[in-house]
mmCIF file of C-alpha atoms in Angstrom:
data_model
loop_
_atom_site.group_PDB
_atom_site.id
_atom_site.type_symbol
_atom_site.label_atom_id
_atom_site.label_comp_id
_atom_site.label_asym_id
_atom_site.label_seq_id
_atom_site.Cartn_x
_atom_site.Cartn_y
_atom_site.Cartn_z
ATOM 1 C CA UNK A 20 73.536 99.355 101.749
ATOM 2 C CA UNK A 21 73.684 102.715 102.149
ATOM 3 C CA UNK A 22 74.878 105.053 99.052
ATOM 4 C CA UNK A 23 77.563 107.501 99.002
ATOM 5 C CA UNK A 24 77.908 110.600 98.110
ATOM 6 C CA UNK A 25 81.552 110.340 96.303
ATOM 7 C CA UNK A 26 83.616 112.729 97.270
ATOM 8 C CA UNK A 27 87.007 111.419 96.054
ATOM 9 C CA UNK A 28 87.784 108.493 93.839
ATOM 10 C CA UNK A 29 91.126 106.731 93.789
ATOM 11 C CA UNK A 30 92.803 104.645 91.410
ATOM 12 C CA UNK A 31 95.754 102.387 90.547
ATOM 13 C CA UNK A 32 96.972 99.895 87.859
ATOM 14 C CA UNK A 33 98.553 96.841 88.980
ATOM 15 C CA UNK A 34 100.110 94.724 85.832
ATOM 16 C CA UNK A 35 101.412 91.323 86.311
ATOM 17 C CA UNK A 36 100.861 89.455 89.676
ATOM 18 C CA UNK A 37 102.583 90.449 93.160
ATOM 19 C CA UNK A 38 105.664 88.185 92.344
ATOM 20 C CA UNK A 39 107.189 90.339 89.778
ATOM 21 C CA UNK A 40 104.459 92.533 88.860
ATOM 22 C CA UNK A 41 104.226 96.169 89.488
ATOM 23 C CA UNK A 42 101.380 98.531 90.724
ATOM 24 C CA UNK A 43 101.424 102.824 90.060
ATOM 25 C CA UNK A 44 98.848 105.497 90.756
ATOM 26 C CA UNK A 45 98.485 108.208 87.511
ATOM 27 C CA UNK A 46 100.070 111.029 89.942
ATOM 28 C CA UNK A 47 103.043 108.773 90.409
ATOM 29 C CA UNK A 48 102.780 108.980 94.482
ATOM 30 C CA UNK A 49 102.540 105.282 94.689
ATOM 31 C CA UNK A 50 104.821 103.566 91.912
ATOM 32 C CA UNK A 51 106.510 100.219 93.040
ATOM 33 C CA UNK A 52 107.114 96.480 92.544
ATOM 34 C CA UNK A 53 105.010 93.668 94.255
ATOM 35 C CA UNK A 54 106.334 90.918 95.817
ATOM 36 C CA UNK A 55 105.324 88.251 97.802
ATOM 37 C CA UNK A 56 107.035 88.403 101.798
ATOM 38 C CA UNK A 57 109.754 86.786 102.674
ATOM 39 C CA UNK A 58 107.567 84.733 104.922
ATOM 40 C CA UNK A 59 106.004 83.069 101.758
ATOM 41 C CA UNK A 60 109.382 82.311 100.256
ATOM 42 C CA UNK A 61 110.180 85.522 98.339
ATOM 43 C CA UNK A 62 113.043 87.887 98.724
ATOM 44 C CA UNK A 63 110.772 90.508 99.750
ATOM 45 C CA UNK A 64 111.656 92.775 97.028
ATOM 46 C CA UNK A 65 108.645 94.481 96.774
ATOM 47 C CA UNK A 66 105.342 95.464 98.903
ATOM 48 C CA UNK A 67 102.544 93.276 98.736
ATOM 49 C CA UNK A 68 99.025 94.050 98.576
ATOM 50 C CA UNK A 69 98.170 93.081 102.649
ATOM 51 C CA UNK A 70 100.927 95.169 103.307
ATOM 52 C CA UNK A 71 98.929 98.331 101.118
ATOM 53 C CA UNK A 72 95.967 97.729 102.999
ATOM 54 C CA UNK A 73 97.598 97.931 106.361
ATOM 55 C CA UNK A 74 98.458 101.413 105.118
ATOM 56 C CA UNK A 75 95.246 102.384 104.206
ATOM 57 C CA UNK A 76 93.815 100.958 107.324
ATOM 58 C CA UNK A 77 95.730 102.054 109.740
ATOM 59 C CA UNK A 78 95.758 105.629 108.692
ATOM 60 C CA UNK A 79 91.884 106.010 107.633
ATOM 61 C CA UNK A 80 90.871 104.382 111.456
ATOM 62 C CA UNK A 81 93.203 107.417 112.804
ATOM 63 C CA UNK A 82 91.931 109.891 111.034
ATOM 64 C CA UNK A 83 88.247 108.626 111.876
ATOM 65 C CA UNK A 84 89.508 108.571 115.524
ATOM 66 C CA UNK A 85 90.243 112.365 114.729
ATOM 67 C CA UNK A 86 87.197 112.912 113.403
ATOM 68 C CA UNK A 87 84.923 111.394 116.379
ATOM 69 C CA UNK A 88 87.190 112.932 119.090
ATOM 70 C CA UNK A 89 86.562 116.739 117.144
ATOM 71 C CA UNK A 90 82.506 115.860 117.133
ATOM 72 C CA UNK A 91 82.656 115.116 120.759
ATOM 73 C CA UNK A 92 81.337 117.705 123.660
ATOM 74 C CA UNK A 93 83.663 119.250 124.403
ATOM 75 C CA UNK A 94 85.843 118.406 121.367
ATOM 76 C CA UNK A 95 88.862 116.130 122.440
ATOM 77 C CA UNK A 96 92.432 117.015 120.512
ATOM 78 C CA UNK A 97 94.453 113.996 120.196
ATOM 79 C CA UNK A 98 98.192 113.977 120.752
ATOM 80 C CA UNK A 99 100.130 114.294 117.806
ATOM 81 C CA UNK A 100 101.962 111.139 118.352
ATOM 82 C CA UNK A 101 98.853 109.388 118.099
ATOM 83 C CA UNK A 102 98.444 105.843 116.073
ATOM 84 C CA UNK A 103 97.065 102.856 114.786
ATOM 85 C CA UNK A 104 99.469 99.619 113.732
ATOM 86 C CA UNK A 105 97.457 97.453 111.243
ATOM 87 C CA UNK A 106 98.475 93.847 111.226
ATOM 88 C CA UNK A 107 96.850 92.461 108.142
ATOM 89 C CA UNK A 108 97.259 88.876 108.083
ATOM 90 C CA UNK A 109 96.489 86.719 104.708
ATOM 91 C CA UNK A 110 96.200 82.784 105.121
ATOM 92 C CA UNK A 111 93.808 79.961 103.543
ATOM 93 C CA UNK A 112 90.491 80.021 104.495
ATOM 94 C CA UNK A 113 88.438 77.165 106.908
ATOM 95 C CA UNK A 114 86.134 76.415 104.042
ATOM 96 C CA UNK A 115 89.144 75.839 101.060
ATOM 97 C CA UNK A 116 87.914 77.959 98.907
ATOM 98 C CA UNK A 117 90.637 80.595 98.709
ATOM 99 C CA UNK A 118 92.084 83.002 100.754
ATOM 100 C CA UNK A 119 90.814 85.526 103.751
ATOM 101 C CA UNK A 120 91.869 88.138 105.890
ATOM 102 C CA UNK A 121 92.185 89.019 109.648
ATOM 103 C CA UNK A 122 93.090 92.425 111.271
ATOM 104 C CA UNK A 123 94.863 93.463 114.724
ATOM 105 C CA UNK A 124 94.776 97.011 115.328
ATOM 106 C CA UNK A 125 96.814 98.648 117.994
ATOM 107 C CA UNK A 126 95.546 101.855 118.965
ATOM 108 C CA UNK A 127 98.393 104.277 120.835
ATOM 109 C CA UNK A 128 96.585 107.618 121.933
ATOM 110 C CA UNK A 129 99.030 109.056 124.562
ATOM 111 C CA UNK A 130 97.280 111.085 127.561
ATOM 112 C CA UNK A 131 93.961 109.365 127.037
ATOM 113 C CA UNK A 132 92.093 107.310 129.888
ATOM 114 C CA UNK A 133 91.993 103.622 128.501
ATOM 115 C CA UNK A 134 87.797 103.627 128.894
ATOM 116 C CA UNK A 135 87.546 107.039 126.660
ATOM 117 C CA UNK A 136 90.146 104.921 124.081
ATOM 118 C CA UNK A 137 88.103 102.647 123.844
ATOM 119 C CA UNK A 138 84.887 104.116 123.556
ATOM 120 C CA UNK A 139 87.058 106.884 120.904
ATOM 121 C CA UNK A 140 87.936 103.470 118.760
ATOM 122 C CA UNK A 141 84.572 101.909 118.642
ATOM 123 C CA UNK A 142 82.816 105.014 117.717
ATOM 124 C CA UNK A 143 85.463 104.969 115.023
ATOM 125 C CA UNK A 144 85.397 101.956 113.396
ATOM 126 C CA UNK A 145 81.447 103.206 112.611
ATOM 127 C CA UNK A 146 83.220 106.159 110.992
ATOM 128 C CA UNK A 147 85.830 104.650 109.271
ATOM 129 C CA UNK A 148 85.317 103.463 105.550
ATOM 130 C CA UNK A 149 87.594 100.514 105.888
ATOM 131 C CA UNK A 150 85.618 99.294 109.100
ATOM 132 C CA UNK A 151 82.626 99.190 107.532
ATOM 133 C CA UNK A 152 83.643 97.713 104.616
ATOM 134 C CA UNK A 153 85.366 95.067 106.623
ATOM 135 C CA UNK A 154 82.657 94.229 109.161
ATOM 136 C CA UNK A 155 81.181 91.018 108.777
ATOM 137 C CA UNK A 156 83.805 89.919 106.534
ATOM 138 C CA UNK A 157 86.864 89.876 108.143
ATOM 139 C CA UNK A 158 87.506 89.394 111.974
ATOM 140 C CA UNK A 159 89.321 92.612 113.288
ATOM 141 C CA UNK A 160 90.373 92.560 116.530
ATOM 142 C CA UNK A 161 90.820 96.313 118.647
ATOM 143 C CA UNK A 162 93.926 96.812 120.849
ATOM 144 C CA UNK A 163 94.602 99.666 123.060
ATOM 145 C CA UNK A 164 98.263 99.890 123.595
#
């Protein structure tokens, strides 16, 4: 494993569990309840944490998809209406141990050739923080929409 030079460090409390509980950044930018999803027999009152994730996700793999396409020669400028959709799923793992994750991630970049997509969104997920802390733990699977 490679180390990092930090350049940021982020942070969050979560109290209680994500049925009731509650999770807040110091800076107050993130301050909400946590709930389970409706499709595990909550209301849906709050986010939940696979929900968070698809956030951070899906906008870190953009941004690393910014970040190859400005390194390229010549530089390519994506389309603002650019994105990623992160489909986090949660479930019970094949070995019954707990609980795992898988990822879908649509990739939409407008005006792009579908080859230079997906050559842009592999290059990326070597970029992207999330990617690499997900590969080889979690399947994610690549769409371009």
């Amino acid at each position: 494993n490679a180390t990092i030079m930090i350049l940021y460090t982020a942070h969050a409390t979560s109290v209680g569990e994500r049925g009731g509980g509650t999770a807040k950044t110091p800076d107050g930018a993130l301050d909400g309840k946590l709930d389970h999803p409706v499709e595990m027999g909550s209301k849906g009152d709050g986010v939940n944490p696979e929900q968070l994730f698809a956030i951070g996700y899906a906008s870190c793999f953009l941004g690393a998809m910014k970040f190859v396409a400005s390194k390229m020669t010549p530089p390519l400028k994506l389309a603002p209406e650019s994105s990623t959709t992160a489909y986090v799923s949660f479930g019970a793992r094949d070995d019954g141990e707990g609980f795992g994750l898988e990822v879908v991630m649509d990739v939409n970049l407008p005006g792009l050739d579908k080859a230079v997509a997906k050559d842009l969104a592999a290059k990326a997920h070597v970029v992207c923080p999330y990617s690499h802390a997900t590969k080889g733990n979690i399947k994610v699977t690549t769409n371009i929409v």
